[in-house]
Amino acid sequence: MQSKEPEITPGLVAEHGLKPDEYQRILKLIGRTPTFTELGIFSAMWNEHCSYKSSRLHLRKVPTKAPWVIQGPGENAGVIDIGDGLACVFKMESHNHPSFIEPYQGATTGVGGILRDVFTMGARPVACLNLLRFGSPDHPKTRHLVSGVVAGIGGYGNSFGVPTVGGSVGFHTRYDGNILVNAMAVGIARKDSIFYARATGVGRPIVYLGSKTGRDGIHGATMASAEFDENSDEKRPTVQVGDPFSEKLLLEACLEIMAKGCVIAIQDMGAAGLTSSAVEMGAKGNLGIELDLDAVPCRETGMTAYEMMLSESQERMLMVLDPEKEAEAEAIFHKWGLDFAIVGHTTDTLRFVVKHGGEIKVDLPIKELGDEAPLYDRPHVATPKKSAVDAASVKPPVGNREALLKLLGSADLCSKRWVWEQYDHLILGNTVQQPGGDAAVVRVGEGPKGLALCTDVTPRYCEADPFEGGKQAVAEAWRNLTAVGATPLALTDNLNFGNPERPEIMGQFVGCLEGIGEAARALDFPIVSGNVSLYNETQGRGILPTPAIGGVGLVADVAKTVSLAFKRAGECILLVGATAGWLGQSSWLAEICGREDGAPPPVDLAAERRNGDFVRDLIRDGLVSAAHDLSDGGLLVGLAEMTMAAGIGASVRKTGEAPDHAWFFGEDQARYLLAASAGNAAIILAKAADRGVVVENIGETGGNVLTIPGEAPVEIAELRNVHEGWLPGYMDKAAI
């Protein structure tokens, strides 16, 4: 006997995150009051996380195509051609709200979900990255959140068997009530063996694969589309629970049945679970879908249609199979110890019909579930422009030596070794450059080809000037890939913002996206996948605008990549790019002067392209032994990082007219530090003159100290102690 469903009331509609006008839209669309399960389905499909109702109008403005792009946004992941019949499949996704409520499981299932997005396309995952933002180190929850998130990322990736090779970790009080956990996965597939979600053929079986369905994660997507309040801890049951060992079995089983030619269409059960996966497969193929929930494998008794359709239990897939290969596919899944159940079939009705216990619980127009989702052109106001900081008017409170040590030991600029040493970054044996550099490098197969991977964003720039901040996030990813010798090919993004119903927040989103689009066009760096995460607020206090960028580049020969570490004494240190000493929104201004003000550094995209192409050519020609992108902390922090990585000292001389503190710590863009022999340095300077690139010889490598003009030398050991000591010391304090 079926349990009585609740009456659909305005209060129940509001609990499902639907506004009154959106509910009226539903009534007009279906011509009647929805069932309880239908209301849940509309709530899932029309929330911000799944429908992009506040963002998709603006997402259309960014470049998504290039000759090497096989699949852009709209599928589980983006796909690019990397030559030799191979494709790179990658995407970034957020799991912010779940990770704040339950940090270990939130981070774990974030990693699991993004891995499924990649292997759903037929790719074997080869690397994971992440971008993490936590609240102030002084906040009472920060240690607990850092500990749980890092353990969750490592616990899933290490157990699944994919290396976590790079990432970004930052702290700011604006994330106190809403941390960011963005996960990125990268895989390799045959170019001619990519799998998509579009169902084809009428009467074909729809098969449920993987783990059983439980009550975990119900309303997870809806929670991700609402800001937190004082009752956020009550949302703990909406956080999914992950099992990396089951996911590893699911990966192998999926790749095996794909290789056997069994799969017509495939969709990961991610946000909104069975609902979104079934609807998307049918709608993309202009087909109807009929499901019988009595056939769904459940791990809990008495589950209702509502619960099954909205569960976000992990490690599950939905497929449309070739009927002639059904028995073969079932045998493969049973061999791997996974559930295999025929739960429905495709139809020609363009209806989404769900049955349970002999009753029809859902009967909706399938395409309209997505196509008729609200589309909002939210009011937005531009962020007021800030004035540039006059470097000469800022009196340094401490000397450059002391400032350097303080910056190296700050929460944002300290070594994140404590984090990445908890990740297995060497499993599979293809990691050529590990975390801690500008970009990770992963060998493709037996080589020599490789992929360079990074994640980047500078939120304080985006807060001060969203347009320039968006440009800078893309440009920094471009530089980080370039600095190891890779050709940047494409990017994925994760656009983390506050409440889009506030015009100033929507203005940040629009401004950042315009900047991202302009930089991506100028640098031939298309956006092939991504995610939007809005409502990152707690009781009205929003996060810093954080449009995370995940970059992918191609390396022709991994043996010819360079790292940031100096290689030998007696080499010249070359500074590529013009240095004006820009202090606005710099780390130096924030950490040393306690000020977060001024305009961020402007991004000259023509200079970025010119300087990046120049540096890449030098690396390809074997003229430099080390290279490092300059960003947070400016020149002196970058130089110290190269020194510490090598255990080889350096001396530097100041050039130009900027005040000393601005020259050493300004964050002017489009800059790199290079190391080269004296003979190669002369060649580089001549090439730079021919190509109109600003390059200066500013120092030499050697010794065991870093020598700064007018200051006592700093021993490498002292630099390392400060740089490596902050995070372990912080995490060791007090009970978690």
XYZ file of C-alpha atoms in Angstrom:
736
model
C 0.000 0.000 0.000
C 1.377 3.368 -0.993
C 1.847 6.026 1.680
C -0.296 9.152 1.356
C 1.582 11.984 -0.300
C 1.539 15.441 1.301
C -0.719 18.146 -0.019
C 0.955 20.662 -2.317
C 0.785 23.954 -0.413
C 2.579 27.300 -0.861
C 4.718 26.382 2.124
C 5.734 23.048 0.611
C 6.528 24.769 -2.691
C 8.736 27.283 -0.870
C 10.506 24.459 0.999
C 11.480 23.091 -2.412
C 13.223 26.328 -3.351
C 10.609 27.334 -5.918
C 9.312 30.894 -5.990
C 5.578 31.574 -6.465
C 5.994 32.719 -10.061
C 8.062 29.598 -10.838
C 5.301 27.412 -9.416
C 2.770 29.216 -11.594
C 5.020 28.434 -14.550
C 4.813 24.732 -13.604
C 1.014 24.852 -13.376
C 0.793 26.466 -16.810
C 3.233 23.948 -18.294
C 1.475 20.774 -17.099
C -2.085 22.096 -16.732
C -2.651 20.638 -13.241
C -1.273 20.443 -9.734
C 1.947 18.402 -9.693
C 2.259 15.262 -7.624
C 4.645 15.364 -4.673
C 7.285 13.511 -6.680
C 6.798 15.832 -9.653
C 7.252 18.830 -7.366
C 10.535 17.328 -6.186
C 11.625 16.784 -9.783
C 10.876 20.387 -10.751
C 12.719 21.539 -7.637
C 15.762 19.533 -8.714
C 15.703 20.431 -12.402
C 14.887 24.122 -11.937
C 17.268 24.956 -9.124
C 20.317 27.091 -9.820
C 22.757 24.196 -9.651
C 21.081 22.234 -12.457
C 19.327 24.857 -14.603
C 21.875 27.723 -14.527
C 18.843 30.006 -14.572
C 20.770 33.080 -13.399
C 23.937 32.434 -15.366
C 23.291 30.743 -18.687
C 22.334 34.006 -20.406
C 25.865 35.268 -19.741
C 27.682 31.966 -20.212
C 26.819 32.137 -23.914
C 29.256 35.038 -24.298
C 32.488 33.116 -23.662
C 34.540 31.369 -26.370
C 34.067 27.606 -26.438
C 35.411 26.554 -29.830
C 38.776 25.985 -31.463
C 40.084 23.535 -34.058
C 41.281 21.237 -31.259
C 37.985 21.289 -29.307
C 36.007 18.069 -29.812
C 33.295 18.755 -27.206
C 32.559 22.034 -25.484
C 30.130 22.822 -22.639
C 26.903 20.842 -22.455
C 28.196 17.339 -21.802
C 29.568 15.661 -18.695
C 33.028 17.056 -19.490
C 34.914 18.938 -22.191
C 37.075 17.127 -24.741
C 40.100 18.357 -26.700
C 42.271 16.724 -29.347
C 45.868 16.175 -28.182
C 47.086 14.392 -31.293
C 48.057 10.812 -32.121
C 44.411 9.770 -32.000
C 44.069 10.749 -28.334
C 41.772 13.163 -26.524
C 41.954 14.868 -23.145
C 38.690 14.924 -21.182
C 38.374 17.285 -18.216
C 36.095 19.345 -16.017
C 35.916 21.210 -12.711
C 32.964 21.003 -10.310
C 32.097 22.470 -6.910
C 31.087 20.768 -3.674
C 31.121 23.840 -1.485
C 28.006 23.601 0.653
C 28.333 19.873 1.488
C 31.988 20.358 2.443
C 31.158 23.106 4.917
C 28.526 20.947 6.602
C 30.444 17.644 6.515
C 34.001 18.368 5.319
C 35.286 14.821 4.864
C 32.279 13.419 2.991
C 31.663 16.674 1.150
C 35.172 16.704 -0.267
C 35.184 12.954 -0.867
C 32.009 12.982 -2.939
C 33.170 16.081 -4.782
C 36.183 14.132 -6.021
C 34.068 11.070 -6.800
C 31.550 13.099 -8.781
C 34.107 14.823 -10.980
C 35.885 11.532 -11.684
C 32.577 10.063 -12.897
C 32.049 13.060 -15.179
C 35.329 12.153 -16.876
C 35.036 8.388 -17.181
C 31.388 8.697 -18.243
C 32.840 10.131 -21.471
C 34.938 6.985 -21.980
C 38.183 8.391 -20.577
C 40.467 6.800 -18.027
C 41.229 9.393 -15.307
C 44.927 10.265 -15.072
C 44.974 13.208 -12.656
C 42.972 15.226 -10.148
C 43.454 18.809 -8.993
C 41.553 21.085 -6.654
C 41.052 24.687 -5.597
C 40.269 25.250 -1.919
C 39.359 28.398 -0.023
C 38.934 28.487 3.749
C 38.023 31.174 6.263
C 40.375 33.158 8.451
C 42.935 31.020 10.292
C 41.594 32.615 13.481
C 38.051 31.372 12.904
C 37.159 28.509 15.289
C 35.981 26.174 12.493
C 38.845 26.663 10.057
C 41.207 23.946 11.355
C 38.376 21.432 11.471
C 37.368 22.263 7.900
C 40.923 22.172 6.533
C 41.592 18.856 8.220
C 38.378 17.226 6.991
C 38.519 18.516 3.420
C 42.160 17.581 2.865
C 41.605 14.134 4.372
C 38.514 13.633 2.207
C 40.284 14.578 -1.027
C 43.222 12.342 -0.209
C 41.062 9.508 1.067
C 39.041 9.274 -2.135
C 41.743 9.960 -4.714
C 44.322 7.721 -3.052
C 41.868 4.829 -2.670
C 40.457 5.201 -6.175
C 43.973 5.167 -7.592
C 44.368 8.496 -9.386
C 47.116 10.999 -8.530
C 46.185 14.407 -7.112
C 48.859 16.496 -8.798
C 48.056 20.142 -8.161
C 45.819 22.745 -6.655
C 45.463 26.016 -4.827
C 44.771 26.745 -1.153
C 43.897 30.143 0.278
C 42.420 31.718 3.405
C 40.234 34.799 3.916
C 37.663 35.821 6.464
C 35.014 36.115 3.750
C 35.005 32.307 3.499
C 34.375 31.874 7.239
C 30.812 30.689 6.717
C 31.095 29.235 3.219
C 34.280 27.462 2.175
C 35.036 26.514 -1.420
C 35.920 22.993 -2.493
C 36.369 22.840 -6.275
C 37.535 19.525 -7.737
C 38.990 18.973 -11.215
C 39.587 15.677 -12.999
C 41.479 14.925 -16.204
C 41.319 11.771 -18.306
C 42.616 10.318 -21.570
C 40.489 8.602 -24.202
C 40.719 7.541 -27.804
C 39.557 10.410 -29.982
C 37.186 8.083 -31.846
C 35.762 6.513 -28.670
C 34.053 9.366 -26.829
C 30.686 8.578 -25.222
C 27.835 11.039 -24.881
C 24.574 11.360 -22.944
C 22.241 11.569 -25.974
C 19.909 8.575 -26.099
C 18.954 7.142 -29.492
C 16.440 4.522 -30.608
C 12.954 3.733 -29.333
C 12.351 0.776 -27.032
C 15.952 0.436 -25.940
C 16.641 -0.658 -22.354
C 17.629 1.894 -19.740
C 19.992 0.281 -17.280
C 20.888 1.281 -13.736
C 24.511 0.480 -12.902
C 26.760 0.706 -9.856
C 25.919 1.069 -6.185
C 22.485 0.806 -4.613
C 20.264 3.822 -3.965
C 19.896 5.143 -0.435
C 18.479 8.193 1.275
C 21.764 10.130 1.362
C 22.024 13.317 -0.653
C 18.298 13.943 -1.093
C 17.932 17.627 -2.005
C 21.709 17.992 -2.363
C 21.373 20.040 -5.558
C 18.677 22.206 -3.993
C 20.895 22.851 -0.966
C 23.693 23.909 -3.312
C 21.347 26.558 -4.731
C 20.555 28.297 -1.440
C 22.582 30.395 0.946
C 23.290 29.221 4.479
C 21.564 30.493 7.588
C 21.924 29.768 11.295
C 20.342 26.325 10.758
C 22.842 25.108 8.160
C 24.006 22.198 10.314
C 20.512 20.718 9.992
C 21.309 20.095 6.300
C 23.824 17.385 7.189
C 21.527 14.567 5.892
C 21.694 16.112 2.396
C 25.432 15.353 2.175
C 26.231 12.228 0.180
C 28.522 9.424 1.342
C 31.257 8.220 -0.990
C 32.916 4.829 -1.537
C 36.066 5.102 -3.678
C 36.467 1.333 -3.924
C 33.006 0.956 -5.480
C 33.819 3.793 -7.858
C 37.009 2.062 -8.970
C 34.951 -1.046 -9.805
C 32.425 1.148 -11.615
C 35.202 2.732 -13.677
C 36.617 -0.599 -14.806
C 33.191 -2.049 -15.574
C 32.119 1.020 -17.559
C 35.305 1.138 -19.609
C 35.005 -2.584 -20.315
C 31.427 -2.451 -21.603
C 32.303 0.666 -23.609
C 35.155 -1.226 -25.250
C 32.737 -4.074 -26.043
C 30.393 -1.701 -27.889
C 27.473 -2.142 -25.498
C 26.778 1.537 -24.740
C 24.425 3.791 -26.734
C 24.316 6.645 -24.183
C 25.593 7.132 -20.664
C 25.029 9.666 -17.911
C 26.494 9.929 -14.431
C 23.960 10.170 -11.603
C 25.303 13.352 -10.049
C 23.276 16.356 -8.902
C 19.568 15.432 -8.759
C 20.525 11.777 -9.237
C 18.198 9.545 -11.234
C 16.039 12.518 -12.208
C 18.612 14.593 -14.053
C 20.415 11.637 -15.629
C 17.217 10.189 -17.130
C 15.803 13.528 -18.249
C 19.051 14.681 -19.853
C 19.548 11.447 -21.799
C 16.019 11.531 -23.154
C 15.801 15.258 -23.863
C 19.139 15.366 -25.687
C 17.983 12.525 -27.924
C 14.460 13.912 -28.511
C 13.033 10.791 -26.894
C 10.734 9.972 -24.024
C 11.789 7.945 -20.992
C 9.747 5.524 -18.935
C 11.105 4.256 -15.601
C 9.836 1.570 -13.251
C 11.239 2.304 -9.804
C 10.313 -1.153 -8.525
C 13.412 -2.364 -10.395
C 15.828 0.161 -8.840
C 18.307 -1.522 -6.461
C 17.855 0.087 -3.026
C 19.908 -0.346 0.115
C 17.121 0.911 2.391
C 13.609 -0.465 2.759
C 10.428 1.432 2.053
C 11.937 4.111 -0.157
C 9.334 6.267 -1.893
C 9.360 7.395 -5.513
C 10.202 10.890 -4.283
C 13.239 9.616 -2.374
C 14.515 7.417 -5.199
C 14.188 10.124 -7.821
C 16.012 12.754 -5.718
C 18.622 10.593 -3.968
C 22.201 11.565 -4.762
C 23.759 8.317 -3.594
C 27.180 8.000 -5.156
C 28.876 5.644 -7.627
C 25.835 5.219 -9.882
C 25.355 5.430 -13.653
C 22.435 5.309 -16.059
C 22.917 3.895 -19.553
C 21.000 3.163 -22.709
C 22.320 -0.143 -23.990
C 22.343 -1.921 -27.311
C 19.648 -4.610 -26.723
C 21.777 -7.227 -28.474
C 24.613 -6.575 -26.005
C 22.478 -6.552 -22.872
C 23.505 -9.997 -21.607
C 27.173 -9.289 -22.245
C 27.002 -5.991 -20.355
C 25.193 -7.618 -17.427
C 27.819 -10.347 -17.182
C 30.594 -7.729 -17.090
C 28.942 -5.776 -14.281
C 28.263 -8.882 -12.243
C 31.902 -9.874 -12.716
C 32.877 -6.582 -11.058
C 30.376 -7.164 -8.240
C 28.100 -4.259 -9.181
C 24.351 -3.901 -9.545
C 22.898 -4.114 -13.037
C 19.154 -3.549 -13.401
C 16.907 -2.706 -16.323
C 14.784 0.107 -14.904
C 13.037 1.416 -18.004
C 13.114 2.025 -21.735
C 13.143 4.804 -24.289
C 9.894 5.868 -25.948
C 8.756 8.134 -28.784
C 6.343 10.106 -26.568
C 8.649 12.911 -25.392
C 7.202 12.253 -21.927
C 9.026 11.470 -18.709
C 6.971 8.773 -17.001
C 7.874 7.225 -13.651
C 6.007 4.278 -12.130
C 6.243 2.880 -8.612
C 4.150 0.215 -6.947
C 1.874 0.006 -9.933
C 1.090 3.737 -9.870
C 2.205 6.528 -12.181
C 4.037 8.990 -9.949
C 5.384 11.248 -12.689
C 4.114 12.123 -16.155
C 5.805 15.257 -17.475
C 6.946 16.697 -20.825
C 10.610 15.715 -20.902
C 12.179 18.473 -22.982
C 10.337 21.238 -21.170
C 11.796 20.071 -17.859
C 15.050 21.571 -19.074
C 14.073 23.913 -21.885
C 11.318 25.657 -19.924
C 13.378 26.191 -16.787
C 13.318 29.864 -15.811
C 15.919 32.063 -17.473
C 16.673 35.241 -15.575
C 18.359 38.403 -16.751
C 19.131 39.467 -13.220
C 19.646 43.182 -12.563
C 23.335 43.872 -12.164
C 25.456 46.875 -11.325
C 29.139 47.238 -12.103
C 31.645 47.327 -9.261
C 32.872 50.916 -8.824
C 36.398 51.415 -10.125
C 39.117 51.894 -7.529
C 42.049 54.262 -7.801
C 45.561 52.961 -8.256
C 47.760 52.925 -5.162
C 50.613 55.421 -5.383
C 53.565 53.230 -4.415
C 55.720 56.235 -3.528
C 53.153 57.389 -0.963
C 53.113 54.053 0.885
C 55.768 54.058 3.600
C 57.047 50.511 4.212
C 56.584 49.596 7.901
C 59.437 47.054 7.715
C 62.460 46.403 5.514
C 62.354 44.197 2.441
C 64.114 41.300 4.186
C 61.590 41.212 7.032
C 58.707 41.704 4.626
C 59.868 38.735 2.544
C 60.006 36.444 5.561
C 56.589 37.564 6.747
C 55.059 36.962 3.319
C 56.646 33.524 2.963
C 55.210 32.567 6.342
C 51.715 33.931 5.693
C 48.645 31.712 5.364
C 48.236 32.342 1.642
C 51.877 32.271 0.512
C 53.308 29.615 2.806
C 54.175 26.160 1.477
C 51.153 23.889 1.100
C 53.294 20.756 1.423
C 51.248 19.713 4.487
C 48.251 19.510 2.147
C 49.667 17.808 -0.923
C 51.762 15.281 0.956
C 48.462 13.749 2.092
C 47.639 13.095 -1.554
C 49.226 10.321 -3.565
C 50.613 12.348 -6.466
C 52.808 9.567 -7.870
C 50.359 6.685 -8.302
C 50.145 5.409 -11.916
C 53.793 6.424 -12.324
C 53.263 9.245 -14.820
C 53.697 12.361 -12.678
C 56.684 14.230 -14.110
C 56.313 17.448 -12.108
C 54.613 17.141 -8.731
C 52.666 19.744 -6.695
C 54.522 22.840 -5.538
C 55.471 24.296 -8.910
C 53.683 26.473 -11.441
C 51.875 23.538 -13.079
C 51.876 19.786 -12.713
C 53.090 17.706 -15.649
C 51.692 14.230 -16.327
C 53.072 11.896 -18.984
C 50.534 10.571 -21.496
C 50.939 6.807 -21.781
C 54.521 5.863 -22.525
C 55.379 9.426 -23.544
C 57.093 11.551 -24.633
C 53.917 13.632 -24.777
C 52.510 15.100 -21.575
C 49.797 17.306 -20.125
C 50.436 20.380 -17.992
C 47.683 21.145 -15.463
C 46.943 23.989 -13.058
C 44.199 25.780 -11.117
C 44.246 29.534 -10.567
C 42.339 32.584 -9.362
C 43.117 35.701 -7.294
C 39.822 36.554 -5.536
C 40.984 39.896 -4.117
C 41.573 41.121 -7.672
C 38.066 39.983 -8.670
C 36.528 41.794 -5.702
C 38.316 45.045 -6.534
C 37.708 44.898 -10.306
C 35.778 41.880 -11.596
C 36.681 42.476 -15.235
C 40.443 42.739 -14.632
C 40.263 39.937 -12.051
C 38.575 37.622 -14.552
C 41.214 38.451 -17.158
C 44.000 37.858 -14.655
C 42.691 34.429 -13.604
C 42.879 33.211 -17.212
C 46.210 34.943 -17.831
C 47.774 33.387 -14.748
C 46.681 29.910 -15.826
C 48.217 30.673 -19.239
C 51.486 31.725 -17.556
C 51.631 28.750 -15.220
C 51.278 26.314 -18.112
C 53.777 28.297 -20.167
C 56.316 28.334 -17.322
C 56.789 24.565 -17.559
C 57.018 24.682 -21.357
C 53.442 23.699 -22.265
C 51.227 25.121 -24.971
C 47.968 26.198 -23.285
C 45.019 24.555 -25.076
C 41.803 24.932 -23.114
C 40.308 25.666 -19.738
C 37.499 24.659 -17.457
C 36.062 26.960 -14.829
C 34.132 26.952 -11.594
C 32.405 30.288 -11.058
C 31.897 30.726 -7.296
C 29.842 33.772 -6.280
C 27.344 34.972 -3.711
C 23.616 35.622 -4.090
C 22.793 36.544 -7.727
C 19.585 38.246 -6.594
C 21.738 41.058 -5.230
C 22.614 43.389 -8.156
C 26.142 44.058 -6.894
C 26.876 40.309 -6.724
C 25.382 39.704 -10.157
C 27.554 42.598 -11.332
C 30.621 40.761 -10.054
C 29.568 37.633 -11.932
C 28.962 39.478 -15.192
C 32.192 41.481 -14.883
C 34.353 38.441 -14.145
C 32.784 36.467 -16.975
C 33.411 39.305 -19.426
C 37.045 39.427 -18.333
C 37.390 35.649 -18.606
C 35.873 35.740 -22.079
C 38.141 38.521 -23.311
C 41.280 36.796 -22.037
C 40.222 33.405 -23.384
C 39.667 34.908 -26.845
C 42.943 36.844 -26.850
C 44.969 33.816 -25.748
C 43.164 31.159 -27.870
C 42.284 29.440 -24.616
C 38.649 28.287 -25.033
C 36.371 27.216 -22.178
C 35.209 23.651 -22.829
C 33.488 22.771 -19.554
C 32.678 24.190 -16.172
C 30.289 24.811 -13.329
C 28.524 27.749 -11.697
C 28.162 27.845 -7.922
C 25.990 30.695 -6.651
C 24.438 31.550 -3.290
C 27.766 31.113 -1.520
C 26.648 33.257 1.393
C 25.938 32.854 5.070
C 23.386 35.157 6.686
C 23.887 37.718 3.934
C 27.692 37.733 3.935
C 29.033 36.580 0.594
C 32.351 35.053 -0.348
C 34.912 36.918 -2.387
C 34.051 36.473 -6.074
C 36.100 33.399 -6.976
C 35.997 32.332 -10.631
C 38.359 29.364 -10.437
C 40.200 28.511 -13.644
C 41.512 25.050 -14.468
C 44.055 25.098 -17.284
C 45.247 22.283 -19.556
C 48.288 22.504 -21.806
C 50.169 20.135 -24.053
C 53.862 19.246 -23.774
C 55.487 17.673 -26.828
C 58.258 16.042 -24.778
C 58.111 15.849 -20.993
C 61.901 15.547 -20.878
C 62.144 19.132 -22.132
C 59.929 20.720 -19.492
C 61.474 23.000 -16.886
C 60.648 23.611 -13.239
C 61.032 26.643 -11.011
C 64.090 25.245 -9.188
C 67.491 26.719 -10.023
C 69.739 23.994 -11.443
C 73.275 25.290 -10.922
C 75.349 28.162 -9.609
C 76.748 30.866 -11.846
C 73.674 31.321 -14.061
C 72.030 34.612 -14.957
C 68.607 35.493 -13.563
C 66.434 37.158 -16.190
C 63.226 39.095 -15.577
C 60.759 38.927 -18.464
C 58.106 41.659 -18.592
C 57.870 45.269 -17.515
C 57.929 46.133 -13.804
C 56.156 49.299 -12.698
C 55.761 48.239 -9.070
C 51.966 47.785 -8.880
C 50.937 47.557 -5.220
C 47.133 47.785 -5.407
C 45.508 44.602 -3.982
C 48.968 43.055 -3.582
C 49.909 40.487 -0.962
C 52.526 42.934 0.336
C 49.907 45.642 0.892
C 47.591 43.197 2.695
C 50.125 41.317 4.827
C 52.672 44.025 5.573
C 50.459 47.121 5.669
C 47.147 45.525 6.648
C 45.384 47.117 3.662
C 43.188 45.509 1.020
C 42.605 48.460 -1.251
C 43.364 50.044 -4.583
C 42.876 48.831 -8.122
C 44.361 45.436 -8.983
C 47.130 45.245 -11.584
C 45.875 45.758 -15.139
C 46.239 42.826 -17.521
C 47.715 43.623 -20.939
C 46.656 40.590 -22.952
C 48.875 41.467 -25.905
C 51.864 41.518 -23.539
C 50.722 38.251 -21.946
C 50.633 36.581 -25.331
C 53.893 38.087 -26.544
C 55.824 37.279 -23.382
C 54.308 33.823 -22.972
C 55.044 32.797 -26.561
C 58.596 34.073 -26.104
C 59.204 32.114 -22.890
C 57.722 28.953 -24.381
C 60.040 29.214 -27.384
C 63.053 29.615 -25.093
C 62.106 26.491 -23.146
C 61.510 24.518 -26.347
C 64.932 25.578 -27.645
C 66.646 24.535 -24.406
C 67.903 28.033 -23.597
C 66.654 28.219 -19.996
C 67.220 25.881 -17.067
C 64.449 27.215 -14.801
C 61.320 29.315 -15.212
C 58.746 30.714 -12.798
C 55.596 32.762 -13.260
C 55.423 35.881 -11.065
C 52.147 36.507 -9.279
C 51.280 36.736 -5.552
C 54.061 38.415 -3.611
C 55.835 39.700 -6.701
C 59.436 39.327 -7.750
C 61.147 38.723 -4.410
C 58.708 36.011 -3.320
C 59.106 34.316 -6.713
C 62.883 34.469 -6.459
C 62.810 33.011 -2.946
C 60.626 30.131 -4.174
C 63.163 29.310 -6.903
C 65.953 29.444 -4.353
C 64.194 27.211 -1.822
C 63.209 24.655 -4.464
C 66.837 24.231 -5.464
C 68.857 24.852 -2.336
C 70.888 27.238 -4.483
C 71.196 30.850 -3.431
C 70.920 33.993 -5.527
C 71.790 37.666 -5.536
C 69.533 40.255 -7.105
C 69.994 43.871 -8.156
C 67.220 46.398 -8.560
C 66.534 48.111 -11.872
C 63.963 50.685 -12.906
C 62.532 53.706 -11.124
C 59.881 52.185 -8.861
C 60.454 52.467 -5.094
C 62.359 49.495 -3.696
C 59.371 47.922 -1.912
C 57.180 48.287 -5.014
C 59.832 46.861 -7.351
C 60.436 43.847 -5.128
C 56.809 43.109 -4.149
C 54.602 44.708 -6.824
C 52.361 42.295 -8.715
C 52.694 43.546 -12.289
C 51.388 40.955 -14.736
C 52.869 39.139 -17.770
C 56.156 38.488 -15.958
C 58.478 35.497 -15.530
C 61.814 34.802 -13.879
C 64.232 32.666 -15.909
C 67.635 31.146 -15.220
C 70.130 30.668 -18.046
C 73.859 30.306 -18.594
C 75.739 33.490 -19.437
C 76.022 32.452 -23.077
C 72.337 31.619 -23.362
C 71.399 34.808 -21.518
C 73.127 36.860 -24.225
C 71.168 34.973 -26.894
C 67.920 35.516 -24.977
C 68.500 39.251 -24.623
C 69.157 39.544 -28.354
C 66.026 37.538 -29.212
C 63.984 39.684 -26.829
C 65.136 42.874 -28.546
C 64.106 41.455 -31.921
C 60.637 40.454 -30.666
C 59.878 43.539 -28.609
C 59.888 41.693 -25.280
C 61.184 43.441 -22.148
C 63.927 41.311 -20.556
C 66.477 42.386 -17.947
C 69.429 40.607 -16.359
C 68.813 41.183 -12.641
C 71.085 38.740 -10.829
C 73.042 35.512 -10.535
C 72.555 32.132 -8.904
C 74.995 30.700 -6.355
C 75.856 30.326 -2.689
C 73.528 29.397 0.140
C 71.904 32.786 0.770
C 69.496 35.142 -0.942
C 71.136 38.561 -1.194
C 68.827 41.585 -1.367
C 70.299 45.070 -1.980
C 70.694 47.028 1.242
C 69.717 44.098 3.467
C 71.513 41.366 5.367
C 71.604 38.125 3.330
C 68.936 35.542 4.155
C 70.054 31.934 4.480
C 68.083 29.398 2.475
C 67.489 27.429 5.669
C 65.795 30.455 7.240
C 63.609 30.942 4.179
C 62.583 27.286 4.254
C 61.878 27.234 7.982
C 59.496 30.162 7.664
C 57.919 28.969 4.421
C 57.443 25.329 5.404
C 56.602 25.909 9.041
C 53.386 27.895 9.129
C 50.783 25.357 7.963
C 52.026 22.318 9.953
C 52.368 24.555 13.004
C 48.877 25.916 12.534
C 47.311 22.485 12.104
C 49.129 21.127 15.161
C 47.602 23.771 17.431
C 44.606 23.017 19.636
C 42.170 20.151 19.251
C 40.517 19.895 15.866
